[in-house]
XYZ file of C-alpha atoms in Angstrom:
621
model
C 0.000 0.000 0.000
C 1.462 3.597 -0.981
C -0.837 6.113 1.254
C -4.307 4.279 1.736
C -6.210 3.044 -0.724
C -7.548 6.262 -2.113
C -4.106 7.155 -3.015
C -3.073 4.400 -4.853
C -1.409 5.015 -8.421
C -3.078 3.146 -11.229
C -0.124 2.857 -13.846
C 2.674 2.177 -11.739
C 4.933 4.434 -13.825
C 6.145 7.722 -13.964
C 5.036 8.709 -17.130
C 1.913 10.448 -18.273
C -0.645 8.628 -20.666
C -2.634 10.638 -23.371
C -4.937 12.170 -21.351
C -4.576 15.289 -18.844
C -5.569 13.914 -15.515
C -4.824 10.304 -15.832
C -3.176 8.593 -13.011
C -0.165 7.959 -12.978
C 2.906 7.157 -10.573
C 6.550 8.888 -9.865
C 7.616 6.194 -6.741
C 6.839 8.246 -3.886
C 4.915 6.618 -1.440
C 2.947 10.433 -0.260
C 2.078 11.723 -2.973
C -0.939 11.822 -5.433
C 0.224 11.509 -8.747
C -2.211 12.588 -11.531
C -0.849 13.970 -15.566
C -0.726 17.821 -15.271
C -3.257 19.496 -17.591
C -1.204 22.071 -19.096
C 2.613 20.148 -18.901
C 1.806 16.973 -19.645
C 4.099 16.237 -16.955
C 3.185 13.317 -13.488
C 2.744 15.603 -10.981
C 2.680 15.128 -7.155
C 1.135 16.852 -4.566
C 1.853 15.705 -0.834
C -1.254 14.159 0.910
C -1.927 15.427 4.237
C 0.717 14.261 6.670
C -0.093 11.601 9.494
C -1.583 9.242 6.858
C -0.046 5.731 6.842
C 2.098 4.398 4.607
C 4.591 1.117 4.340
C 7.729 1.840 2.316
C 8.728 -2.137 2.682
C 11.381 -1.591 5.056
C 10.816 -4.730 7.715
C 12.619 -2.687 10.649
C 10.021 0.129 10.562
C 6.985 -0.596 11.534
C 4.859 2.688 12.379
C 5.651 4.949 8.757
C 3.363 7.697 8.550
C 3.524 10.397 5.379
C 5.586 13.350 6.524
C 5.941 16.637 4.141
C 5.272 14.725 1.177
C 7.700 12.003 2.296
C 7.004 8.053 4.026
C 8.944 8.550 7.214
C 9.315 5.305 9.940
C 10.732 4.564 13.419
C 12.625 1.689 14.360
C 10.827 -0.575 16.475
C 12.455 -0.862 20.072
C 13.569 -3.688 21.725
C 14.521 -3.921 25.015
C 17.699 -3.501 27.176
C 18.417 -7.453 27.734
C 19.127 -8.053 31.556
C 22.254 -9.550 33.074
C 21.560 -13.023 34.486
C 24.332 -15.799 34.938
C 26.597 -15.750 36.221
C 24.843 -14.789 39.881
C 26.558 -10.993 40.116
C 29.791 -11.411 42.359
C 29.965 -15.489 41.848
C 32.839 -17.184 41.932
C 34.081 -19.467 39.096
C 37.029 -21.191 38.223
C 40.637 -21.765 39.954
C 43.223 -20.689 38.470
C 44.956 -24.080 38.858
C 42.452 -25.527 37.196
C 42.850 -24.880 33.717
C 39.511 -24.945 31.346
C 37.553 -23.888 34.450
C 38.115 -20.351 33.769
C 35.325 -19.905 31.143
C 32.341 -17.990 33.015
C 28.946 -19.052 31.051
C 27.848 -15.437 30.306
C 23.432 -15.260 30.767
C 21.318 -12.582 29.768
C 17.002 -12.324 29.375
C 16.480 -11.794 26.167
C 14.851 -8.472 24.711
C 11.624 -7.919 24.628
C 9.393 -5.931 21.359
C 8.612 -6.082 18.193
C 12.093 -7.301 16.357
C 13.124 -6.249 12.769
C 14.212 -9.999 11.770
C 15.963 -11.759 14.052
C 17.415 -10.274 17.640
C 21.298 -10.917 18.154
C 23.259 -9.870 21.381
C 26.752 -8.252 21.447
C 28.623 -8.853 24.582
C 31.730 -7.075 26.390
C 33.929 -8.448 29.244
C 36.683 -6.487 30.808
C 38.928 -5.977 34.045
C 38.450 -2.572 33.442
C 35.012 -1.215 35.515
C 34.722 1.465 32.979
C 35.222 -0.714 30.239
C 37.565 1.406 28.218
C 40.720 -0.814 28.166
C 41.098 -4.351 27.600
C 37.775 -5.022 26.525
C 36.493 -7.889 24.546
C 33.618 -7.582 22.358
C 31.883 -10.645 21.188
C 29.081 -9.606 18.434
C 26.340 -11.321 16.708
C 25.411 -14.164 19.570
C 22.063 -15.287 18.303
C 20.961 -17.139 21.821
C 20.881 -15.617 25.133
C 24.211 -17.274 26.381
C 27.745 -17.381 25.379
C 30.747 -18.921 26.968
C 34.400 -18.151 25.718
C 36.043 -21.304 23.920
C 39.146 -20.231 25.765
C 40.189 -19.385 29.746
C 39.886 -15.948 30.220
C 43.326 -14.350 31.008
C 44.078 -13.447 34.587
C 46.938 -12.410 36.958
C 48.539 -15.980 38.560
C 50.583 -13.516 40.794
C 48.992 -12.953 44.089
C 45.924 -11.837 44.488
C 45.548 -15.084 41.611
C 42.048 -14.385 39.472
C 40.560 -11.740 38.800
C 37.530 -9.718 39.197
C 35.276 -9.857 35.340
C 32.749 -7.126 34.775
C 30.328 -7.355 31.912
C 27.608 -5.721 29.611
C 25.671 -7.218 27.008
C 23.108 -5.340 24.139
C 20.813 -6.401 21.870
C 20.808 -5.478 18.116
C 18.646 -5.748 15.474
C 19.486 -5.110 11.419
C 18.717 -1.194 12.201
C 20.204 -0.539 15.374
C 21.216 -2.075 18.941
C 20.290 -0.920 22.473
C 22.307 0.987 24.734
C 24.901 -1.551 26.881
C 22.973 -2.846 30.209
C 24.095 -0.918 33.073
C 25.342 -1.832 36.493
C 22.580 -2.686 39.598
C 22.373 1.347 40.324
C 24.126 4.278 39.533
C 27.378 3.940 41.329
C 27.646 0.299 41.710
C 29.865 -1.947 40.386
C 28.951 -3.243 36.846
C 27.875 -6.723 36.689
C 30.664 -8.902 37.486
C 32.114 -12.153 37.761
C 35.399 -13.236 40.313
C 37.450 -15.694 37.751
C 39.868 -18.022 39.137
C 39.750 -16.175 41.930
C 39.055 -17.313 45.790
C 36.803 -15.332 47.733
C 38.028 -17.412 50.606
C 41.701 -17.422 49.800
C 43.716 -15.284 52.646
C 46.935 -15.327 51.045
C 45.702 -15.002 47.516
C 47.754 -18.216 45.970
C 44.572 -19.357 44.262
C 43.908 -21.535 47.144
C 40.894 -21.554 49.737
C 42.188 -21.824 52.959
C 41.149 -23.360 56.098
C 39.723 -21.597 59.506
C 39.385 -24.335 62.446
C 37.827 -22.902 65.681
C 39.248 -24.613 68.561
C 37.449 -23.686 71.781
C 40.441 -24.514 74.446
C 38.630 -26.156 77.211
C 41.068 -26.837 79.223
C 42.830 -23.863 78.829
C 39.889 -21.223 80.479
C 37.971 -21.747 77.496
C 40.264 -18.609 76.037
C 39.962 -20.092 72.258
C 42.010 -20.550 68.942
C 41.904 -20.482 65.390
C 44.371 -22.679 63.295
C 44.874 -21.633 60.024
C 45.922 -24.458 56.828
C 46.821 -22.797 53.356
C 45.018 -24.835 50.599
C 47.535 -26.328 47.749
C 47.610 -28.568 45.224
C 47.708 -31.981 47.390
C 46.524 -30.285 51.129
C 47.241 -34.105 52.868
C 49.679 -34.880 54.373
C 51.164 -38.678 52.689
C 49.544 -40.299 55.277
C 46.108 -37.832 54.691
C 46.453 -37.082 58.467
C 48.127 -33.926 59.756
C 48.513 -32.722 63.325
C 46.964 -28.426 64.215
C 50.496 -28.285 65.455
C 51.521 -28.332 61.382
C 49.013 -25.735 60.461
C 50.734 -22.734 58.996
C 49.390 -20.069 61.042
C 47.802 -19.855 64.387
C 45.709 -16.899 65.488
C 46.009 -16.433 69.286
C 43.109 -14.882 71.648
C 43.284 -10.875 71.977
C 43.535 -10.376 74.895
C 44.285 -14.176 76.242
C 41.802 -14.157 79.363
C 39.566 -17.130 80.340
C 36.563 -17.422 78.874
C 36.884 -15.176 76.142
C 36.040 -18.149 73.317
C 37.943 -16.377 70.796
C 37.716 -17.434 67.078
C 33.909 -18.581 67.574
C 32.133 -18.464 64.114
C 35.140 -17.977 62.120
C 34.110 -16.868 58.076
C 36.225 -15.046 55.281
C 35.416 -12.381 52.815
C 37.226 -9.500 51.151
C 36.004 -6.209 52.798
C 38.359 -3.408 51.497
C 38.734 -5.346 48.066
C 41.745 -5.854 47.358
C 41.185 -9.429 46.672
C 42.560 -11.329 49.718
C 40.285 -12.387 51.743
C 39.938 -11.393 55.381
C 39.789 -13.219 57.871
C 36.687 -12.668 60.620
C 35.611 -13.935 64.217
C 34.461 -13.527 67.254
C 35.392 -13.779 70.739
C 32.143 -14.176 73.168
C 34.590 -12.537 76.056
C 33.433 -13.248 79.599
C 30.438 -10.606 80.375
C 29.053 -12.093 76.783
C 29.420 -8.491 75.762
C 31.048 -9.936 72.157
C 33.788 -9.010 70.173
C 34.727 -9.289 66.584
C 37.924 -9.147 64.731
C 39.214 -8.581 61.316
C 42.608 -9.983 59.820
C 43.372 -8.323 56.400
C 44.714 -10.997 54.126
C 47.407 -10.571 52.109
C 50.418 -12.362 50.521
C 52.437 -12.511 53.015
C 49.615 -12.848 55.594
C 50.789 -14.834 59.047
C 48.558 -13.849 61.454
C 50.377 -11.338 63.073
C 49.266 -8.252 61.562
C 46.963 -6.042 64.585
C 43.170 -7.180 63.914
C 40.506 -4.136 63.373
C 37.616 -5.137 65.894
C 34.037 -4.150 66.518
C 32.785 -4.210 70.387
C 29.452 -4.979 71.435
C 27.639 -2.547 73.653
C 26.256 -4.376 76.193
C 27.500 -6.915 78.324
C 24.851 -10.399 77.501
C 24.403 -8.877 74.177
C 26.371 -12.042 72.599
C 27.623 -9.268 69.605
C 29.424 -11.436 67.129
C 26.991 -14.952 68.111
C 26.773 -14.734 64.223
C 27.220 -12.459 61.010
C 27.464 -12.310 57.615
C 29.655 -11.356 54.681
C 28.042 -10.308 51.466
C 28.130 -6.936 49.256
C 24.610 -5.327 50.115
C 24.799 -2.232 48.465
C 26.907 -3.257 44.858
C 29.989 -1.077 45.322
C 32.336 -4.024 45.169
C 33.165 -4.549 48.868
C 32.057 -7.284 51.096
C 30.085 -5.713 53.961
C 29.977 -7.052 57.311
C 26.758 -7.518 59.513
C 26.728 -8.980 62.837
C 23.899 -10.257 65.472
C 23.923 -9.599 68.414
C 20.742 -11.625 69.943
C 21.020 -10.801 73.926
C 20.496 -7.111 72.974
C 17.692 -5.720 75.294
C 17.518 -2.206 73.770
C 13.924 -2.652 72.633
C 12.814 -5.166 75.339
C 14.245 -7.773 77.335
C 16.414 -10.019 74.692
C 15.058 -8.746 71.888
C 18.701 -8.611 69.744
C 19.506 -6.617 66.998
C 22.256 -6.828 64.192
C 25.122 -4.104 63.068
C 25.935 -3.199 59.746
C 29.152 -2.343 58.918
C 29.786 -1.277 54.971
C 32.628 -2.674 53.703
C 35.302 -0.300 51.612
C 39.022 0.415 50.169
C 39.846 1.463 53.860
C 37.620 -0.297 56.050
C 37.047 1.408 58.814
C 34.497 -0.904 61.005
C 32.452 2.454 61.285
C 28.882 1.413 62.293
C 26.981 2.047 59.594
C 23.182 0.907 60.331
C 21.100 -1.013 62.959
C 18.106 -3.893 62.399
C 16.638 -3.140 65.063
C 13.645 -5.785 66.599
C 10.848 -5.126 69.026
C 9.162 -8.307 69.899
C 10.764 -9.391 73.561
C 12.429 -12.860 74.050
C 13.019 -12.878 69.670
C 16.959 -13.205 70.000
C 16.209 -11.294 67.034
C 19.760 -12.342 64.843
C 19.877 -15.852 66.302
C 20.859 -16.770 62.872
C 21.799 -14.325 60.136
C 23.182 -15.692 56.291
C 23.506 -13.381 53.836
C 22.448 -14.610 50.731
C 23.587 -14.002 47.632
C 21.401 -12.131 44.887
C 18.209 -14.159 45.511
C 16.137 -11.548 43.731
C 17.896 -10.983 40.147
C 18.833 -7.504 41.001
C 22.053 -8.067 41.650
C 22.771 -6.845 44.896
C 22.857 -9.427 47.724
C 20.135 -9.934 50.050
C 20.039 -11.019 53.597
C 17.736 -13.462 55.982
C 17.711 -13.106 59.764
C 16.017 -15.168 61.869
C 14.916 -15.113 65.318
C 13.637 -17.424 68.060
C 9.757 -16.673 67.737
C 9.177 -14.653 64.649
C 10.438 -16.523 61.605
C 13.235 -15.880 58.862
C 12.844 -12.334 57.830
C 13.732 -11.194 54.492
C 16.257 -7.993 53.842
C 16.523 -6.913 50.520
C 19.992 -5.378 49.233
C 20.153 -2.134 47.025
C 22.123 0.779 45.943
C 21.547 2.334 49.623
C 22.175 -0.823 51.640
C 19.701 -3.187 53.317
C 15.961 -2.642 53.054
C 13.686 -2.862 55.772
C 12.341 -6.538 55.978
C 10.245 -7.242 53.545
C 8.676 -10.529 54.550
C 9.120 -13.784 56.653
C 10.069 -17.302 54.832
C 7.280 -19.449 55.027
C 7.323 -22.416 57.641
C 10.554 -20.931 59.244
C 9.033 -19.818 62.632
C 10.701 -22.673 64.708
C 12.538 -21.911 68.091
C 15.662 -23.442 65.950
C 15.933 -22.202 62.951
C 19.189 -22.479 60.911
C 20.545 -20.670 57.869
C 22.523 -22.325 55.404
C 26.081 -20.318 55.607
C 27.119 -19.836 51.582
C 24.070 -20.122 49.484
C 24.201 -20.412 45.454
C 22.243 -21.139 42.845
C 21.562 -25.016 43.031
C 18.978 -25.135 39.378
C 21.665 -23.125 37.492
C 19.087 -20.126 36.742
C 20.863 -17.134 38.460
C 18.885 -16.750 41.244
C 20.480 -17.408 44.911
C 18.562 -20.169 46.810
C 17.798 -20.019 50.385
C 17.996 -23.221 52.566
C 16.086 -22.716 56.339
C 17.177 -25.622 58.393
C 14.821 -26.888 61.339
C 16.303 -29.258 63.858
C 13.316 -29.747 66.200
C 13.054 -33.372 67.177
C 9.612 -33.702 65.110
C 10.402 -31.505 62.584
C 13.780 -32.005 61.312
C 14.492 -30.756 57.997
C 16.230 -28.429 55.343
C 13.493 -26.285 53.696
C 14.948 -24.635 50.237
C 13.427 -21.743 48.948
C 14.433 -21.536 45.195
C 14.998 -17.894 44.109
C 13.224 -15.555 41.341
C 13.552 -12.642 39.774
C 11.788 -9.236 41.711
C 8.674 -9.419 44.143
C 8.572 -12.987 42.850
C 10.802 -13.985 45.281
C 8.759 -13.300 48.388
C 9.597 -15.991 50.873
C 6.891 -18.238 49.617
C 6.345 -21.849 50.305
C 9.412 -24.115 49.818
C 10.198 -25.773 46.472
C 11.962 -28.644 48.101
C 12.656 -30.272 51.382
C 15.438 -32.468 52.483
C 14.877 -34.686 55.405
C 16.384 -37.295 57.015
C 15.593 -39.735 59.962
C 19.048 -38.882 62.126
C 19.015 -36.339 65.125
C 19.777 -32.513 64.621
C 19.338 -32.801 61.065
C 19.504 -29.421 59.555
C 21.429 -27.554 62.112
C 24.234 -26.909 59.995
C 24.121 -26.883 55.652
C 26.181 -25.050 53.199
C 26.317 -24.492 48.844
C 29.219 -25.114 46.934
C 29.569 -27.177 43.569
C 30.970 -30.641 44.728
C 31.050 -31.662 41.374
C 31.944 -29.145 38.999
C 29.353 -29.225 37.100
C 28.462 -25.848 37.513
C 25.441 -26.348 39.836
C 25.673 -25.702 43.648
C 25.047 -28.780 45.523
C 23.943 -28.804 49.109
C 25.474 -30.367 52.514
C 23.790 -31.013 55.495
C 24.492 -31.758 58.580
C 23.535 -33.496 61.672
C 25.717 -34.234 64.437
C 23.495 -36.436 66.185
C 22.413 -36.440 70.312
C 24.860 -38.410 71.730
C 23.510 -41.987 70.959
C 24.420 -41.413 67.430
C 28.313 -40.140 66.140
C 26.834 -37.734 63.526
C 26.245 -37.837 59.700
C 26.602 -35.500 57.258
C 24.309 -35.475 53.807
C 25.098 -34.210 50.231
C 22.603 -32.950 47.599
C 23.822 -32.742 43.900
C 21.882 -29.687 42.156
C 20.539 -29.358 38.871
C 18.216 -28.041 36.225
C 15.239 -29.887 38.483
C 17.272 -31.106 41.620
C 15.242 -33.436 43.619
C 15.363 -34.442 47.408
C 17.254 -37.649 47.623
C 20.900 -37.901 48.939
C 23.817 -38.513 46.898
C 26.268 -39.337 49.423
C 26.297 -40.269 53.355
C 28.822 -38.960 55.256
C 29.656 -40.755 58.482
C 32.870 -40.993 61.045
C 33.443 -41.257 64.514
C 31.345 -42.918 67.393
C 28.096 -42.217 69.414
C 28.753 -38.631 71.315
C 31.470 -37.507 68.852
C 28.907 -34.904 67.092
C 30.504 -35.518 63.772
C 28.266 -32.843 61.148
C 28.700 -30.412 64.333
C 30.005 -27.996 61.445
C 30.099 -28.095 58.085
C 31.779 -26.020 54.686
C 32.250 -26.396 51.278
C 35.887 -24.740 49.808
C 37.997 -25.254 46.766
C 41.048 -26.703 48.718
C 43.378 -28.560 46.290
C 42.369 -26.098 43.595
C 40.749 -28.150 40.899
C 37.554 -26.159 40.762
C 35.458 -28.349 42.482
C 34.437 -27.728 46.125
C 35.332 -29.928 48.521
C 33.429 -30.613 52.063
C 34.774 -29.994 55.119
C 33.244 -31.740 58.354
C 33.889 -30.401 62.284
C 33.569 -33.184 64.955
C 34.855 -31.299 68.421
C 34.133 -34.335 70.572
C 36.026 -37.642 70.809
C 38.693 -37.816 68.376
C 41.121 -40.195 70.839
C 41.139 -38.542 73.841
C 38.909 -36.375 75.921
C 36.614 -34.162 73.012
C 40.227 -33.348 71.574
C 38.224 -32.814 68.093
C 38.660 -33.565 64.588
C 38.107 -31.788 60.773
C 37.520 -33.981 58.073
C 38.114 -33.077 54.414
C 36.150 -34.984 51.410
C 37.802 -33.947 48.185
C 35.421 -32.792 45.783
C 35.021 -34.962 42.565
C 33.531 -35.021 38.607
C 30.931 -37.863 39.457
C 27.339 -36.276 39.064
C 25.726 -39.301 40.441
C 27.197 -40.299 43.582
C 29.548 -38.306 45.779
C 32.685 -40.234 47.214
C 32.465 -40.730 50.916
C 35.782 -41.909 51.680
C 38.294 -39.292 53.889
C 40.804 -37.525 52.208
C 41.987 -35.716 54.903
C 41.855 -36.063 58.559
C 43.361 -32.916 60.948
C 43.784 -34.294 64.398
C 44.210 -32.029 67.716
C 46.510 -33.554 70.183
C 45.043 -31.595 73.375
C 42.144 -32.822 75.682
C 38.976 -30.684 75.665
C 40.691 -28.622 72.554
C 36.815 -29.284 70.426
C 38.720 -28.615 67.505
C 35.646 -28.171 64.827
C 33.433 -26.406 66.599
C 33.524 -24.118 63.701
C 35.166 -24.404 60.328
C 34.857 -21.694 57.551
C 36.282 -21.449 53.930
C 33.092 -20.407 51.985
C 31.894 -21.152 48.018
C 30.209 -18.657 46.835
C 29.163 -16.598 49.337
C 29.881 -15.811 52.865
C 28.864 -15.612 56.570
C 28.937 -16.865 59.726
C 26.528 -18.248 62.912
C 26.918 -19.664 65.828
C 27.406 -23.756 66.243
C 29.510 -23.924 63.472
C 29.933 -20.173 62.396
C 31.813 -20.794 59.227
């Protein structure tokens, strides 16, 4: 059609038949062409403009006549949204080659399309993107992974930190780039080869043990074991007296419990982690302390701490590592459950913001107002459960439920709702969630260890208000005591799906299992490995953690037992290498770390954490 039907030319040429008045046709879509009367010539006067006319050009699709000319828009199409990997996910070692080949996922865009829709995507160390980029064009699905390891620094800190943008194009024109979170945040980013639970930055997770010193006033230590290539000893047992750095209790006074709920993360990113935890100190005020990582980190570098302001407040009982607010930095929140300031043990947690200087300036207060809550019993942040990419965070408490916090571009949001079935006087929080169905979304597993109720309730995530702490999407459970107290994330396998741990440590007529759940597409509820060591009070499953050790890209499971362990609850930690079998996990011991000293409970916590980070009280890691 040229302008509407009443417009139409009947010749199809440009030249005028006998006849003044004739129709006739010069090629211009807005015109009406009739033989001039007096010339003899086609002539064309403009129709009115606004009519509609279609000059055959598929990537306009609203042409309208214009001055006497057929003038179209490109159709839009939407800005496609960032999606895998989870923003701030970890993937790859960089002693692992071929692991170091993030699979980039976007939504697709959304309108009407002028043929087909391709994506152009951009990957750089640079946040700005203007050096070093690499710019992958015509992708005609909504995925792409490089054929090739991406290149990254193998000098400490090993890995690197990957940001990336993706557009969509069509034969007319493509969309802007999509942007970071929020103005001001980091862009969209992935960690390559890179540990976020490496302290030394070899490439290597390391190890945090929590002895609790019984014996000794109960004053507390934390052995440290750098990961390597082949972390056992040739007889896969090592002694704590052969760990490589030991953190001592400041100050050394009885009853202090320092290194309780030991955890990792990188909060002045500089990509080391930092090592974080607790002392309960005698009055149960709470302290916490940082150690900065670094390469040449031993342990004796002065810790920045945080003090509780109470005595009873129990600051530090748990916490949580995760960047809430997108600038890059880990942030640091801790519970502290015994706080009375709004009634009589109704707790409240600290927020500190992490940064290139941190500075353990308080930043913000959760504050609770329901008495008897121990509001921050349990805290776990997250990951990005939401799609936005910022992480969220879930705090529970004794009588209320699992609340909800949302990150964003200002920090946490007020809670936003409680996880269904989670109001349980124990309620646990799995300590480093990811994405166990592969879709980008950060799952949530709420562990219940009530005698007729034990279980691990997992709370798959989606994109906006569509993750509201709705019903659960699966449920592990088990017949064994305390199952559920402790569970952790991490990708057992390799296969690029977070597979779950839980444990249960039994009540002293059985030695304590632990459980492992492979994810996938449509992960299902039965176990794929059974974890078991140690005798009837030995609480083996007391703590549990999933870490790239032995740098192959595959997490491996770590297991606290602080009783038994040959003499009087001496302790043990167990280490199950990760492996490439998606059907079964293998159970067998790969490493065994013994604690020669009676009453030591070496295991009460254990931390190295894949892909996320925080930690809570029983096993804190």
């Amino acid at each position: 059609m040229a302008c509407g039907a009443p417009l139409l030319d009947a010749r199809g040429d440009a030249t005028c038949p006998p006849g003044n008045g004739t129709n006739c046709d010069d090629g211009n879509l807005c015109t009406t062409d009739v033989c001039n009367a007096t010339t003899g010539a086609c002539s064309h006067p403009a129709v009115p403009d606004g009519l509609p006319c279609n000059d055959a050009n598929v990537c306009t699709v609203t042409d309208t006549c214009a001055a006497g000319a057929c003038i179209g828009s490109n159709p839009a199409i939407s800005v496609p949204q960032p999606r895998l990997p989870m923003n701030n996910a970890t993937v790859g070692n960089v002693h692992a080659p071929g692991t170091m080949r993030p699979k980039f996922g976007w939504e697709a865009s959304a309108g009407a399309g002028c043929g087909t829709i391709t994506y152009e995507l951009q990957y750089s160390t640079d946040p700005t993107f203007a050096t070093g980029a690499t710019t992958v064009s015509a992708i005609t699905t909504t995925t792409y992974q490089p054929p090739v390891d991406l290149s990254v620094s193998t000098i400490a800190p090993d890995g690197a930190r990957v940001v990336w943008r993706v557009r969509g194009c069509t034969a007319a024109a493509c969309t802007p780039y999509s942007q970071p979170p929020a103005t001001g945040a980091l862009p969209w980013h992935v960690n390559v080869g890179r540990s976020d639970h490496d302290l030394n930055g070899d490439g290597h997770a390391d190890l945090l043990m929590h002895a609790q010193q019984g014996p000794l006033g109960d004053t507390g230590k934390v052995y440290v074991l750098f990961g390597s290539a082949a972390p056992a000893a040739p007889s896969g047992t090592i002694d704590v007296g052969n760990a490589n750095v030991t953190l001592p209790t400041p100050p050394a006074s009885a009853g202090d419990l320092f290194g309780g709920n030991v955890n990792d993360g990188d909060v002045n990113g500089d990509g080391y982690s930092d090592a974080i935890m607790k002392a309960t100190l005698s009055t149960g005020r709470g302290q916490v302390f940082v150690y900065l990582g670094g390469a040449a980190f031993d342990g004796t570098q002065a810790p920045l701490s945080m003090l509780g302001e109470s005595d009873g407040d129990e600051f530090g009982a748990l916490g949580a590592l995760g960047d809430h607010n997108g600038d890059g930095f880990d942030d640091v929140v801790v519970g502290a459950p015994g706080n009375d300031a709004g009634g009589p043990d109704t707790g409240r947690a600290y927020v500190y913001y992490g940064g290139g200087t941190f500075d353990v300036g308080l930043d913000r207060i959760l504050v609770n107002t329901l008495s008897n809550d121990a509001f921050c019993k349990r805290v776990a942040s997250i990951g990005d459960a939401d799609g936005d990419g910022f992480a969220d965070l879930a705090v529970s408490a004794t009588t209320a439920g699992v609340r909800l916090y949302r990150g964003g571009s200002d920090g946490l949001s007020e809670a936003s709702c409680i996880f269904a079935n989670s109001v349980a006087a124990q309620t646990h929080l799995a300590k480093h969630p990811g994405d166990l169905n592969g879709d980008g979304f950060a799952d949530v597993v709420v562990g219940h260890d009530a005698a007729t109720d034990a279980r691990s309730d997992v709370y798959l995530g989606a994109k906006g208000d569509a993750f509201a702490c709705g019903s659960p999407s699966l449920t592990f459970s088990e017949a064994f005591p305390y199952f559920g107290v402790q569970s952790t994330i991490g990708d057992v396998n390799g296969d690029g799906f977070g597979d779950v741990v839980v444990g249960a440590h039994g009540d002293g007529s059985a030695g304590g299992k632990a459980y492992v759940y492979f994810g996938g597409a449509a992960p299902d509820t039965v176990s794929d490995g059974v974890l078991a060591q140690g005798s009837s009070t030995d609480s083996f499953g007391y703590s549990v953690s999933a870490t790239d050790l032995n740098g192959d890209g595959r997490a491996d499971v770590v297991i606290g037992q602080p009783n038994g362990g040959g003499g009087v609850n001496n302790g043990r930690v167990y280490v199950f290498l990760g492996g490439a079998s998606t059907v079964a996990f293998d159970t067998s011991v790969d490493l065994l770390i013994t604690d020669p000293t009676d009453g030591d409970q070496l295991g009460v916590s254990v931390a190295s954490l894949l892909p996320q980070r925080r930690f809570c009280r029983w096993s804190g890691a």
